[in-house]
Amino acid sequence: MRRRTILAGMAGLGVGTVLQPSAYAEPQSRPNGPWIQPEQTVQKAALTANSELGPKLQSIAARSKGRMAVEEAGHSAGGWPIHLIRFGEPAAGKLPVLIQTQIHGGEPLGTEVALHLMQTLATSSHPTVKAVLDRLAVWFIPRLNMDGADFRDADGFLVQRRQNTQRWTPQEWGLAAGTPAPWYLPRTLLEPGRVSGYDINRDFHPDLTFRLKPGGEGLLPGRSELPGFFVTPEARTSAAVFQRMRPKVFIDHHHRGSNTQSDTDNQLTTLQLVGIVTKGTAGYPLDPAARDLGYRVNVLVWDTLRALGQSGFGGITRYPDVELPGTALGSYALNGAGIMLYETRSVAQKSMGMLIRQSLIGMGTTLESLATGDIQNVDPARYYDIPPAGPSIGNPRDDL
């Protein structure tokens, strides 16, 4: 049955909103198709720049009649403010939900989704919105990696990138000068002339207070299936917000490259979902109730988008199985949050509006269902009915 999503339907989209029909992988090299070619550029002028984000948030808050609070939760390695937006405070009868976007600076559409959703929560008088505000505390970190979001090439052209902009300073932690950097500081970024920087989404630890200290040299550089080290101010800021709120649901928005549905279905995948990224450890077991809540949220979004029929929203798959306790999702799942990962396909200007709306519908439906309690009617066992991710679409011009 088709379900109308008020929180998505009422927010006006500022980036092309025409829904595209289902896309297919062939021909892979068509202009602005699944694989952007070397001579093509993705225009990002319609996306919110770092310098515009704070004023936009303040403008929405000014029209919210006190519903929405804006603060600076911390600062990036490069000095940009990291914004925290609060709709309500956790309390008895108010389920806490934390939504975080753009932990990778080159994955920008989650910020636009958050802005649209905040606008509706701040200004709408619809009864559904009122119910969400009455029954949930909803907080946003709308752009965690400010440095990567503003990363520019030597000519000043905005290119954005996954990592932040930060050097490895072992002395800061009381470690020997020759201590190797965490593995998630790519070795290529340690080369002379390169701007250093960490993948912030590998810098988390289930011990939210963990810090490197003298004698910890043996922990480094670590590896992907182990926790990170909280060496970035961005990860520490996010963790501080989590500790302050203790959300029961944590949603993280990302991008991924293009995939087909399966080996036999050439339909383009527009979104990959995941509700589990770690099985836990002896010291930090995964709570089955939190796991099942994450499963329910993922199934809810899958059902909702599929019910929209023959549209670009039909290509939904499940993200590959991983063991990543050093991600925000992994760390927060091991601290009792049900999780959902949005991995929307990589940005291309002709599909920005559709991709934004897809995630907006998913998040809006989630908040509505959490507020009404209908989420409990979703069977978590159906999580593995979501089809697994299909093959990635390779570069058809790999001779270049």
mmCIF file of C-alpha atoms in Angstrom:
data_model
loop_
_atom_site.group_PDB
_atom_site.id
_atom_site.type_symbol
_atom_site.label_atom_id
_atom_site.label_comp_id
_atom_site.label_asym_id
_atom_site.label_seq_id
_atom_site.Cartn_x
_atom_site.Cartn_y
_atom_site.Cartn_z
ATOM 1 C CA MET A 1 0.000 0.000 0.000
ATOM 2 C CA ARG A 2 1.332 3.429 -0.933
ATOM 3 C CA ARG A 3 2.084 5.601 2.076
ATOM 4 C CA ARG A 4 2.049 9.406 1.860
ATOM 5 C CA THR A 5 4.975 10.960 3.640
ATOM 6 C CA ILE A 6 4.070 14.386 4.967
ATOM 7 C CA LEU A 7 7.576 15.393 6.035
ATOM 8 C CA ALA A 8 8.902 14.754 2.529
ATOM 9 C CA GLY A 9 5.899 16.026 0.619
ATOM 10 C CA MET A 10 5.759 19.456 2.244
ATOM 11 C CA ALA A 11 9.398 20.464 1.829
ATOM 12 C CA GLY A 12 10.066 22.363 -1.386
ATOM 13 C CA LEU A 13 13.173 21.119 -3.154
ATOM 14 C CA GLY A 14 15.556 23.699 -4.524
ATOM 15 C CA VAL A 15 17.433 21.287 -6.784
ATOM 16 C CA GLY A 16 15.646 19.833 -9.872
ATOM 17 C CA THR A 17 12.768 17.759 -8.557
ATOM 18 C CA VAL A 18 11.525 15.936 -11.633
ATOM 19 C CA LEU A 19 11.537 12.218 -10.885
ATOM 20 C CA GLN A 20 13.463 10.290 -13.477
ATOM 21 C CA PRO A 21 12.287 6.903 -14.767
ATOM 22 C CA SER A 22 14.230 3.835 -13.769
ATOM 23 C CA ALA A 23 17.805 4.107 -15.040
ATOM 24 C CA TYR A 24 19.819 1.285 -16.559
ATOM 25 C CA ALA A 25 23.511 0.619 -16.695
ATOM 26 C CA GLU A 26 23.894 0.623 -20.496
ATOM 27 C CA PRO A 27 25.291 2.608 -22.104
ATOM 28 C CA GLN A 28 27.496 3.333 -19.140
ATOM 29 C CA SER A 29 29.385 6.156 -20.816
ATOM 30 C CA ARG A 30 26.502 8.367 -21.925
ATOM 31 C CA PRO A 31 26.883 12.025 -20.827
ATOM 32 C CA ASN A 32 26.044 12.399 -17.148
ATOM 33 C CA GLY A 33 25.292 8.688 -16.984
ATOM 34 C CA PRO A 34 26.339 6.250 -14.263
ATOM 35 C CA TRP A 35 30.010 6.853 -14.961
ATOM 36 C CA ILE A 36 31.146 10.474 -15.216
ATOM 37 C CA GLN A 37 33.727 10.738 -17.977
ATOM 38 C CA PRO A 38 37.080 12.580 -17.698
ATOM 39 C CA GLU A 39 35.926 15.537 -19.800
ATOM 40 C CA GLN A 40 32.745 15.971 -17.745
ATOM 41 C CA THR A 41 32.312 17.907 -14.521
ATOM 42 C CA VAL A 42 29.565 17.723 -11.923
ATOM 43 C CA GLN A 43 28.151 21.173 -11.327
ATOM 44 C CA LYS A 44 27.692 21.803 -7.602
ATOM 45 C CA ALA A 45 26.574 25.427 -7.692
ATOM 46 C CA ALA A 46 23.088 24.454 -6.484
ATOM 47 C CA LEU A 47 24.513 22.814 -3.367
ATOM 48 C CA THR A 48 24.987 24.668 -0.099
ATOM 49 C CA ALA A 49 28.513 26.023 0.390
ATOM 50 C CA ASN A 50 30.179 26.096 3.803
ATOM 51 C CA SER A 51 29.854 29.876 3.909
ATOM 52 C CA GLU A 52 26.109 29.582 3.244
ATOM 53 C CA LEU A 53 25.307 26.814 5.704
ATOM 54 C CA GLY A 54 25.327 28.836 8.938
ATOM 55 C CA PRO A 55 23.174 31.668 7.518
ATOM 56 C CA LYS A 56 20.685 29.169 6.086
ATOM 57 C CA LEU A 57 20.359 27.449 9.451
ATOM 58 C CA GLN A 58 19.903 30.745 11.266
ATOM 59 C CA SER A 59 17.267 31.818 8.745
ATOM 60 C CA ILE A 60 15.256 28.629 9.257
ATOM 61 C CA ALA A 61 15.591 28.937 13.037
ATOM 62 C CA ALA A 62 14.386 32.544 12.941
ATOM 63 C CA ARG A 63 11.146 31.390 11.298
ATOM 64 C CA SER A 64 10.674 28.399 13.600
ATOM 65 C CA LYS A 65 9.041 30.270 16.518
ATOM 66 C CA GLY A 66 11.407 28.617 18.949
ATOM 67 C CA ARG A 67 11.135 25.064 17.638
ATOM 68 C CA MET A 68 14.676 24.916 16.268
ATOM 69 C CA ALA A 69 17.916 25.703 18.105
ATOM 70 C CA VAL A 70 21.262 26.181 16.334
ATOM 71 C CA GLU A 71 24.651 25.940 18.016
ATOM 72 C CA GLU A 72 28.281 25.308 17.221
ATOM 73 C CA ALA A 73 29.084 21.892 18.620
ATOM 74 C CA GLY A 74 32.766 22.098 17.698
ATOM 75 C CA HIS A 75 35.194 23.048 14.941
ATOM 76 C CA SER A 76 36.846 21.198 12.092
ATOM 77 C CA ALA A 77 40.584 20.648 11.858
ATOM 78 C CA GLY A 78 40.661 23.641 9.517
ATOM 79 C CA GLY A 79 38.624 25.863 11.821
ATOM 80 C CA TRP A 80 35.147 25.719 10.273
ATOM 81 C CA PRO A 81 32.242 25.572 12.765
ATOM 82 C CA ILE A 82 30.434 22.235 13.053
ATOM 83 C CA HIS A 83 26.735 22.972 13.492
ATOM 84 C CA LEU A 84 24.288 21.128 15.704
ATOM 85 C CA ILE A 85 20.547 21.663 15.199
ATOM 86 C CA ARG A 86 18.131 20.627 17.919
ATOM 87 C CA PHE A 87 14.387 20.076 17.777
ATOM 88 C CA GLY A 88 13.528 19.345 21.391
ATOM 89 C CA GLU A 89 15.455 17.606 24.140
ATOM 90 C CA PRO A 90 15.486 13.915 25.100
ATOM 91 C CA ALA A 91 13.040 13.257 27.899
ATOM 92 C CA ALA A 92 10.498 10.732 29.077
ATOM 93 C CA GLY A 93 8.091 10.178 26.204
ATOM 94 C CA LYS A 94 10.387 11.807 23.615
ATOM 95 C CA LEU A 95 12.438 9.314 21.632
ATOM 96 C CA PRO A 96 15.858 10.782 20.704
ATOM 97 C CA VAL A 97 16.911 10.572 17.028
ATOM 98 C CA LEU A 98 20.239 11.810 15.638
ATOM 99 C CA ILE A 99 20.737 12.428 11.901
ATOM 100 C CA GLN A 100 24.268 13.072 10.640
ATOM 101 C CA THR A 101 25.367 13.876 7.100
ATOM 102 C CA GLN A 102 28.479 14.562 5.020
ATOM 103 C CA ILE A 103 31.062 12.884 7.228
ATOM 104 C CA HIS A 104 32.769 12.461 3.857
ATOM 105 C CA GLY A 105 33.199 15.865 2.285
ATOM 106 C CA GLY A 106 32.648 14.612 -1.250
ATOM 107 C CA GLU A 107 29.202 13.180 -0.402
ATOM 108 C CA PRO A 108 27.055 16.329 -0.280
ATOM 109 C CA LEU A 109 23.401 15.451 -0.835
ATOM 110 C CA GLY A 110 22.673 14.451 2.763
ATOM 111 C CA THR A 111 23.168 18.074 3.804
ATOM 112 C CA GLU A 112 20.497 19.159 1.319
ATOM 113 C CA VAL A 113 18.153 16.448 2.627
ATOM 114 C CA ALA A 114 18.694 17.659 6.195
ATOM 115 C CA LEU A 115 18.018 21.286 5.235
ATOM 116 C CA HIS A 116 14.701 20.388 3.594
ATOM 117 C CA LEU A 117 13.650 18.243 6.538
ATOM 118 C CA MET A 118 14.622 20.925 9.065
ATOM 119 C CA GLN A 119 12.628 23.507 7.144
ATOM 120 C CA THR A 120 9.485 21.392 7.394
ATOM 121 C CA LEU A 121 9.974 20.605 11.080
ATOM 122 C CA ALA A 122 10.618 24.279 11.809
ATOM 123 C CA THR A 123 7.737 25.886 9.935
ATOM 124 C CA SER A 124 4.933 23.429 9.155
ATOM 125 C CA SER A 125 1.677 23.471 11.106
ATOM 126 C CA HIS A 126 0.582 20.053 9.840
ATOM 127 C CA PRO A 127 -0.656 17.689 12.609
ATOM 128 C CA THR A 128 1.864 15.034 11.562
ATOM 129 C CA VAL A 129 4.731 17.468 12.065
ATOM 130 C CA LYS A 130 3.331 18.468 15.434
ATOM 131 C CA ALA A 131 3.141 14.804 16.459
ATOM 132 C CA VAL A 132 6.774 14.263 15.476
ATOM 133 C CA LEU A 133 7.865 17.282 17.501
ATOM 134 C CA ASP A 134 5.747 16.206 20.479
ATOM 135 C CA ARG A 135 7.026 12.626 20.568
ATOM 136 C CA LEU A 136 10.581 12.830 19.270
ATOM 137 C CA ALA A 137 13.701 14.857 19.976
ATOM 138 C CA VAL A 138 15.375 15.199 16.562
ATOM 139 C CA TRP A 139 18.936 16.523 16.289
ATOM 140 C CA PHE A 140 21.010 17.067 13.164
ATOM 141 C CA ILE A 141 24.694 17.389 12.408
ATOM 142 C CA PRO A 142 24.072 18.600 8.844
ATOM 143 C CA ARG A 143 27.718 18.629 7.720
ATOM 144 C CA LEU A 144 30.422 17.008 9.821
ATOM 145 C CA ASN A 145 33.345 17.225 7.388
ATOM 146 C CA MET A 146 33.431 20.944 6.655
ATOM 147 C CA ASP A 147 37.038 20.824 5.426
ATOM 148 C CA GLY A 148 36.417 18.096 2.874
ATOM 149 C CA ALA A 149 33.225 19.814 1.715
ATOM 150 C CA ASP A 150 35.207 22.962 0.915
ATOM 151 C CA PHE A 151 38.287 21.252 -0.539
ATOM 152 C CA ARG A 152 39.581 22.953 -3.676
ATOM 153 C CA ASP A 153 42.190 22.176 -6.301
ATOM 154 C CA ALA A 154 45.275 24.299 -7.004
ATOM 155 C CA ASP A 155 43.166 26.636 -9.179
ATOM 156 C CA GLY A 156 40.597 27.188 -6.423
ATOM 157 C CA PHE A 157 37.931 25.039 -8.119
ATOM 158 C CA LEU A 158 35.664 23.243 -5.644
ATOM 159 C CA VAL A 159 36.325 19.518 -5.922
ATOM 160 C CA GLN A 160 35.436 18.284 -2.401
ATOM 161 C CA ARG A 161 37.001 15.129 -1.019
ATOM 162 C CA ARG A 162 36.418 12.253 1.377
ATOM 163 C CA GLN A 163 39.013 13.196 4.017
ATOM 164 C CA ASN A 164 39.381 16.210 6.285
ATOM 165 C CA THR A 165 42.554 18.360 6.222
ATOM 166 C CA GLN A 166 44.722 17.365 9.172
ATOM 167 C CA ARG A 167 48.289 16.250 9.799
ATOM 168 C CA TRP A 168 49.434 13.363 11.970
ATOM 169 C CA THR A 169 50.887 14.812 15.180
ATOM 170 C CA PRO A 170 51.866 11.902 17.445
ATOM 171 C CA GLN A 171 53.437 14.279 19.987
ATOM 172 C CA GLU A 172 49.964 15.721 20.609
ATOM 173 C CA TRP A 173 49.094 12.384 22.195
ATOM 174 C CA GLY A 174 52.370 11.894 24.017
ATOM 175 C CA LEU A 175 53.572 9.343 21.461
ATOM 176 C CA ALA A 176 57.029 8.984 19.961
ATOM 177 C CA ALA A 177 57.676 11.146 16.899
ATOM 178 C CA GLY A 178 58.098 8.135 14.616
ATOM 179 C CA THR A 179 54.818 6.482 15.573
ATOM 180 C CA PRO A 180 52.950 5.484 12.402
ATOM 181 C CA ALA A 181 49.769 7.360 11.568
ATOM 182 C CA PRO A 182 46.384 5.634 11.828
ATOM 183 C CA TRP A 183 45.736 3.457 8.795
ATOM 184 C CA TYR A 184 42.865 5.708 7.666
ATOM 185 C CA LEU A 185 45.250 8.550 6.874
ATOM 186 C CA PRO A 186 46.007 7.425 3.301
ATOM 187 C CA ARG A 187 49.720 7.018 2.600
ATOM 188 C CA THR A 188 49.296 8.993 -0.622
ATOM 189 C CA LEU A 189 48.251 11.995 1.482
ATOM 190 C CA LEU A 190 51.541 11.798 3.388
ATOM 191 C CA GLU A 191 53.533 12.416 0.223
ATOM 192 C CA PRO A 192 55.298 15.794 -0.120
ATOM 193 C CA GLY A 193 53.081 18.443 -1.618
ATOM 194 C CA ARG A 194 49.816 16.685 -0.751
ATOM 195 C CA VAL A 195 47.246 18.020 1.704
ATOM 196 C CA SER A 196 47.075 15.498 4.513
ATOM 197 C CA GLY A 197 43.800 14.288 5.986
ATOM 198 C CA TYR A 198 41.903 11.441 7.658
ATOM 199 C CA ASP A 199 38.859 9.448 6.695
ATOM 200 C CA ILE A 200 36.813 10.666 9.658
ATOM 201 C CA ASN A 201 34.438 7.719 9.340
ATOM 202 C CA ARG A 202 37.109 5.295 10.491
ATOM 203 C CA ASP A 203 38.156 7.387 13.504
ATOM 204 C CA PHE A 204 35.441 6.222 15.937
ATOM 205 C CA HIS A 205 35.700 3.868 18.907
ATOM 206 C CA PRO A 206 32.915 2.187 20.916
ATOM 207 C CA ASP A 207 34.544 3.701 24.011
ATOM 208 C CA LEU A 208 33.338 7.224 23.302
ATOM 209 C CA THR A 209 35.911 8.647 25.724
ATOM 210 C CA PHE A 210 38.889 6.823 24.189
ATOM 211 C CA ARG A 211 42.010 8.885 23.552
ATOM 212 C CA LEU A 212 45.521 7.880 22.540
ATOM 213 C CA LYS A 213 48.045 8.299 25.352
ATOM 214 C CA PRO A 214 51.716 7.613 26.092
ATOM 215 C CA GLY A 215 52.480 3.945 25.657
ATOM 216 C CA GLY A 216 49.810 3.510 22.997
ATOM 217 C CA GLU A 217 52.247 3.217 20.099
ATOM 218 C CA GLY A 218 51.493 -0.495 19.782
ATOM 219 C CA LEU A 219 47.897 0.210 18.811
ATOM 220 C CA LEU A 220 48.945 1.990 15.620
ATOM 221 C CA PRO A 221 48.393 2.006 12.717
ATOM 222 C CA GLY A 222 45.476 -0.353 13.424
ATOM 223 C CA ARG A 223 43.313 -1.876 10.686
ATOM 224 C CA SER A 224 39.852 -1.573 9.207
ATOM 225 C CA GLU A 225 38.108 -4.236 11.306
ATOM 226 C CA LEU A 226 39.267 -2.599 14.569
ATOM 227 C CA PRO A 227 38.115 0.645 16.234
ATOM 228 C CA GLY A 228 39.669 3.987 15.389
ATOM 229 C CA PHE A 229 41.413 6.429 17.699
ATOM 230 C CA PHE A 230 39.399 9.689 17.903
ATOM 231 C CA VAL A 231 42.302 11.763 16.571
ATOM 232 C CA THR A 232 40.060 14.073 14.511
ATOM 233 C CA PRO A 233 38.136 16.943 16.099
ATOM 234 C CA GLU A 234 35.205 16.089 13.853
ATOM 235 C CA ALA A 235 34.815 12.546 15.217
ATOM 236 C CA ARG A 236 35.236 13.811 18.782
ATOM 237 C CA THR A 237 32.548 16.450 18.182
ATOM 238 C CA SER A 238 30.107 13.872 16.828
ATOM 239 C CA ALA A 239 30.801 11.549 19.763
ATOM 240 C CA ALA A 240 30.250 14.381 22.244
ATOM 241 C CA VAL A 241 26.855 15.071 20.664
ATOM 242 C CA PHE A 242 25.991 11.370 20.885
ATOM 243 C CA GLN A 243 26.982 11.237 24.554
ATOM 244 C CA ARG A 244 24.887 14.305 25.268
ATOM 245 C CA MET A 245 21.801 13.001 23.476
ATOM 246 C CA ARG A 246 22.101 9.199 23.751
ATOM 247 C CA PRO A 247 19.904 8.657 20.671
ATOM 248 C CA LYS A 248 17.894 5.495 20.239
ATOM 249 C CA VAL A 249 18.092 5.877 16.445
ATOM 250 C CA PHE A 250 21.108 7.097 14.484
ATOM 251 C CA ILE A 251 20.902 7.821 10.741
ATOM 252 C CA ASP A 252 24.035 8.488 8.688
ATOM 253 C CA HIS A 253 23.886 9.706 5.067
ATOM 254 C CA HIS A 254 26.581 8.816 2.526
ATOM 255 C CA HIS A 255 27.219 8.333 -1.195
ATOM 256 C CA ARG A 256 28.453 5.307 -3.074
ATOM 257 C CA GLY A 257 29.438 4.556 -6.650
ATOM 258 C CA SER A 258 27.008 3.077 -9.146
ATOM 259 C CA ASN A 259 25.877 -0.542 -9.002
ATOM 260 C CA THR A 260 23.455 -2.741 -10.902
ATOM 261 C CA GLN A 261 20.736 -4.610 -9.029
ATOM 262 C CA SER A 262 22.322 -8.014 -9.554
ATOM 263 C CA ASP A 263 24.276 -10.133 -12.002
ATOM 264 C CA THR A 264 21.095 -10.635 -14.029
ATOM 265 C CA ASP A 265 19.189 -7.352 -13.406
ATOM 266 C CA ASN A 266 20.791 -4.384 -15.144
ATOM 267 C CA GLN A 267 18.661 -1.787 -13.343
ATOM 268 C CA LEU A 268 20.732 0.958 -11.723
ATOM 269 C CA THR A 269 20.807 0.915 -7.921
ATOM 270 C CA THR A 270 19.925 4.356 -6.587
ATOM 271 C CA LEU A 271 20.246 3.571 -2.870
ATOM 272 C CA GLN A 272 21.897 0.989 -0.641
ATOM 273 C CA LEU A 273 20.779 0.496 2.954
ATOM 274 C CA VAL A 274 22.378 -1.122 5.968
ATOM 275 C CA GLY A 275 21.250 -1.777 9.532
ATOM 276 C CA ILE A 276 24.298 -3.603 10.902
ATOM 277 C CA VAL A 277 28.003 -2.841 10.411
ATOM 278 C CA THR A 278 29.559 -4.775 13.325
ATOM 279 C CA LYS A 279 28.776 -7.894 15.311
ATOM 280 C CA GLY A 280 30.244 -6.319 18.432
ATOM 281 C CA THR A 281 33.098 -7.314 20.703
ATOM 282 C CA ALA A 282 33.449 -8.950 24.099
ATOM 283 C CA GLY A 283 33.687 -5.556 25.733
ATOM 284 C CA TYR A 284 31.000 -3.936 23.583
ATOM 285 C CA PRO A 285 28.325 -6.468 22.583
ATOM 286 C CA LEU A 286 25.626 -5.521 20.113
ATOM 287 C CA ASP A 287 22.271 -5.173 21.873
ATOM 288 C CA PRO A 288 19.718 -7.342 19.982
ATOM 289 C CA ALA A 289 16.950 -4.812 20.667
ATOM 290 C CA ALA A 290 18.992 -1.972 19.147
ATOM 291 C CA ARG A 291 19.943 -4.203 16.213
ATOM 292 C CA ASP A 292 16.312 -5.089 15.558
ATOM 293 C CA LEU A 293 15.243 -1.447 15.723
ATOM 294 C CA GLY A 294 17.826 -0.684 13.043
ATOM 295 C CA TYR A 295 16.515 -3.580 10.965
ATOM 296 C CA ARG A 296 12.961 -2.250 11.305
ATOM 297 C CA VAL A 297 13.949 1.242 10.131
ATOM 298 C CA ASN A 298 15.757 -0.165 7.093
ATOM 299 C CA VAL A 299 12.837 -2.414 6.126
ATOM 300 C CA LEU A 300 10.398 0.487 6.572
ATOM 301 C CA VAL A 301 12.350 2.670 4.147
ATOM 302 C CA TRP A 302 12.750 -0.191 1.670
ATOM 303 C CA ASP A 303 9.004 -0.879 1.709
ATOM 304 C CA THR A 304 8.105 2.810 1.422
ATOM 305 C CA LEU A 305 10.314 3.521 -1.564
ATOM 306 C CA ARG A 306 9.355 0.338 -3.403
ATOM 307 C CA ALA A 307 5.673 1.212 -2.950
ATOM 308 C CA LEU A 308 6.164 4.324 -5.067
ATOM 309 C CA GLY A 309 6.039 2.128 -8.150
ATOM 310 C CA GLN A 310 7.924 2.511 -11.424
ATOM 311 C CA SER A 311 10.250 5.336 -10.528
ATOM 312 C CA GLY A 312 13.916 5.869 -9.850
ATOM 313 C CA PHE A 313 13.167 4.854 -6.263
ATOM 314 C CA GLY A 314 12.788 1.200 -7.179
ATOM 315 C CA GLY A 315 16.472 0.303 -7.274
ATOM 316 C CA ILE A 316 17.111 -0.343 -3.566
ATOM 317 C CA THR A 317 19.608 -2.932 -2.326
ATOM 318 C CA ARG A 318 21.382 -3.933 0.858
ATOM 319 C CA TYR A 319 24.919 -2.707 1.453
ATOM 320 C CA PRO A 320 27.571 -5.469 1.611
ATOM 321 C CA ASP A 321 28.290 -7.161 4.934
ATOM 322 C CA VAL A 322 31.130 -5.392 6.761
ATOM 323 C CA GLU A 323 32.874 -5.366 10.134
ATOM 324 C CA LEU A 324 33.600 -1.707 10.835
ATOM 325 C CA PRO A 325 33.451 -0.762 14.532
ATOM 326 C CA GLY A 326 35.543 2.320 13.722
ATOM 327 C CA THR A 327 32.692 3.985 11.849
ATOM 328 C CA ALA A 328 30.172 6.319 13.474
ATOM 329 C CA LEU A 329 27.479 3.736 12.764
ATOM 330 C CA GLY A 330 29.491 0.917 14.322
ATOM 331 C CA SER A 331 30.509 2.871 17.386
ATOM 332 C CA TYR A 332 27.002 4.154 18.017
ATOM 333 C CA ALA A 333 25.363 0.764 17.413
ATOM 334 C CA LEU A 334 27.619 -0.647 20.153
ATOM 335 C CA ASN A 335 26.342 2.153 22.397
ATOM 336 C CA GLY A 336 22.702 1.166 22.027
ATOM 337 C CA ALA A 337 21.454 2.968 18.915
ATOM 338 C CA GLY A 338 19.471 1.370 16.132
ATOM 339 C CA ILE A 339 21.230 2.461 12.964
ATOM 340 C CA MET A 340 20.520 3.155 9.320
ATOM 341 C CA LEU A 341 22.996 3.957 6.587
ATOM 342 C CA TYR A 342 21.899 5.744 3.423
ATOM 343 C CA GLU A 343 24.339 5.100 0.565
ATOM 344 C CA THR A 344 22.840 7.073 -2.286
ATOM 345 C CA ARG A 345 24.494 6.766 -5.671
ATOM 346 C CA SER A 346 27.233 9.224 -6.540
ATOM 347 C CA VAL A 347 26.060 12.697 -7.395
ATOM 348 C CA ALA A 348 25.368 13.691 -10.995
ATOM 349 C CA GLN A 349 23.579 16.917 -11.778
ATOM 350 C CA LYS A 350 20.668 15.391 -13.703
ATOM 351 C CA SER A 351 19.672 13.184 -10.772
ATOM 352 C CA MET A 352 20.336 15.422 -7.766
ATOM 353 C CA GLY A 353 16.679 16.244 -7.205
ATOM 354 C CA MET A 354 15.568 12.626 -7.394
ATOM 355 C CA LEU A 355 18.312 11.445 -5.048
ATOM 356 C CA ILE A 356 17.541 14.171 -2.504
ATOM 357 C CA ARG A 357 13.845 13.379 -2.592
ATOM 358 C CA GLN A 358 14.490 9.653 -2.233
ATOM 359 C CA SER A 359 16.375 10.158 1.024
ATOM 360 C CA LEU A 360 13.909 12.787 2.185
ATOM 361 C CA ILE A 361 11.013 10.362 1.770
ATOM 362 C CA GLY A 362 12.946 7.712 3.679
ATOM 363 C CA MET A 363 13.848 9.960 6.595
ATOM 364 C CA GLY A 364 10.406 11.555 6.718
ATOM 365 C CA THR A 365 8.708 8.167 6.824
ATOM 366 C CA THR A 366 11.091 7.052 9.558
ATOM 367 C CA LEU A 367 10.335 10.023 11.819
ATOM 368 C CA GLU A 368 6.600 9.637 11.299
ATOM 369 C CA SER A 369 6.681 5.915 12.075
ATOM 370 C CA LEU A 370 8.828 6.424 15.170
ATOM 371 C CA ALA A 371 6.436 9.116 16.404
ATOM 372 C CA THR A 372 3.311 6.985 15.935
ATOM 373 C CA GLY A 373 4.916 3.781 17.186
ATOM 374 C CA ASP A 374 4.090 2.059 13.883
ATOM 375 C CA ILE A 375 7.744 1.101 13.576
ATOM 376 C CA GLN A 376 7.037 -1.730 16.014
ATOM 377 C CA ASN A 377 4.739 -3.307 13.428
ATOM 378 C CA VAL A 378 7.656 -3.829 11.030
ATOM 379 C CA ASP A 379 9.160 -7.327 11.139
ATOM 380 C CA PRO A 380 12.933 -7.045 11.687
ATOM 381 C CA ALA A 381 13.426 -10.548 10.273
ATOM 382 C CA ARG A 382 12.569 -9.142 6.851
ATOM 383 C CA TYR A 383 15.835 -7.156 6.814
ATOM 384 C CA TYR A 384 17.560 -9.925 4.864
ATOM 385 C CA ASP A 385 14.759 -9.865 2.289
ATOM 386 C CA ILE A 386 16.335 -6.644 1.026
ATOM 387 C CA PRO A 387 18.360 -7.873 -1.976
ATOM 388 C CA PRO A 388 22.133 -7.701 -1.603
ATOM 389 C CA ALA A 389 24.142 -5.165 -3.568
ATOM 390 C CA GLY A 390 24.820 -6.047 -7.181
ATOM 391 C CA PRO A 391 28.064 -5.587 -9.115
ATOM 392 C CA SER A 392 29.624 -2.170 -9.379
ATOM 393 C CA ILE A 393 29.569 -0.470 -12.760
ATOM 394 C CA GLY A 394 33.124 -0.276 -13.986
ATOM 395 C CA ASN A 395 34.626 2.444 -16.116
ATOM 396 C CA PRO A 396 33.892 1.551 -19.760
ATOM 397 C CA ARG A 397 36.860 3.721 -20.751
ATOM 398 C CA ASP A 398 39.500 2.177 -18.529
ATOM 399 C CA ASP A 399 42.000 2.545 -21.348
ATOM 400 C CA LEU A 400 42.253 6.277 -20.582
#
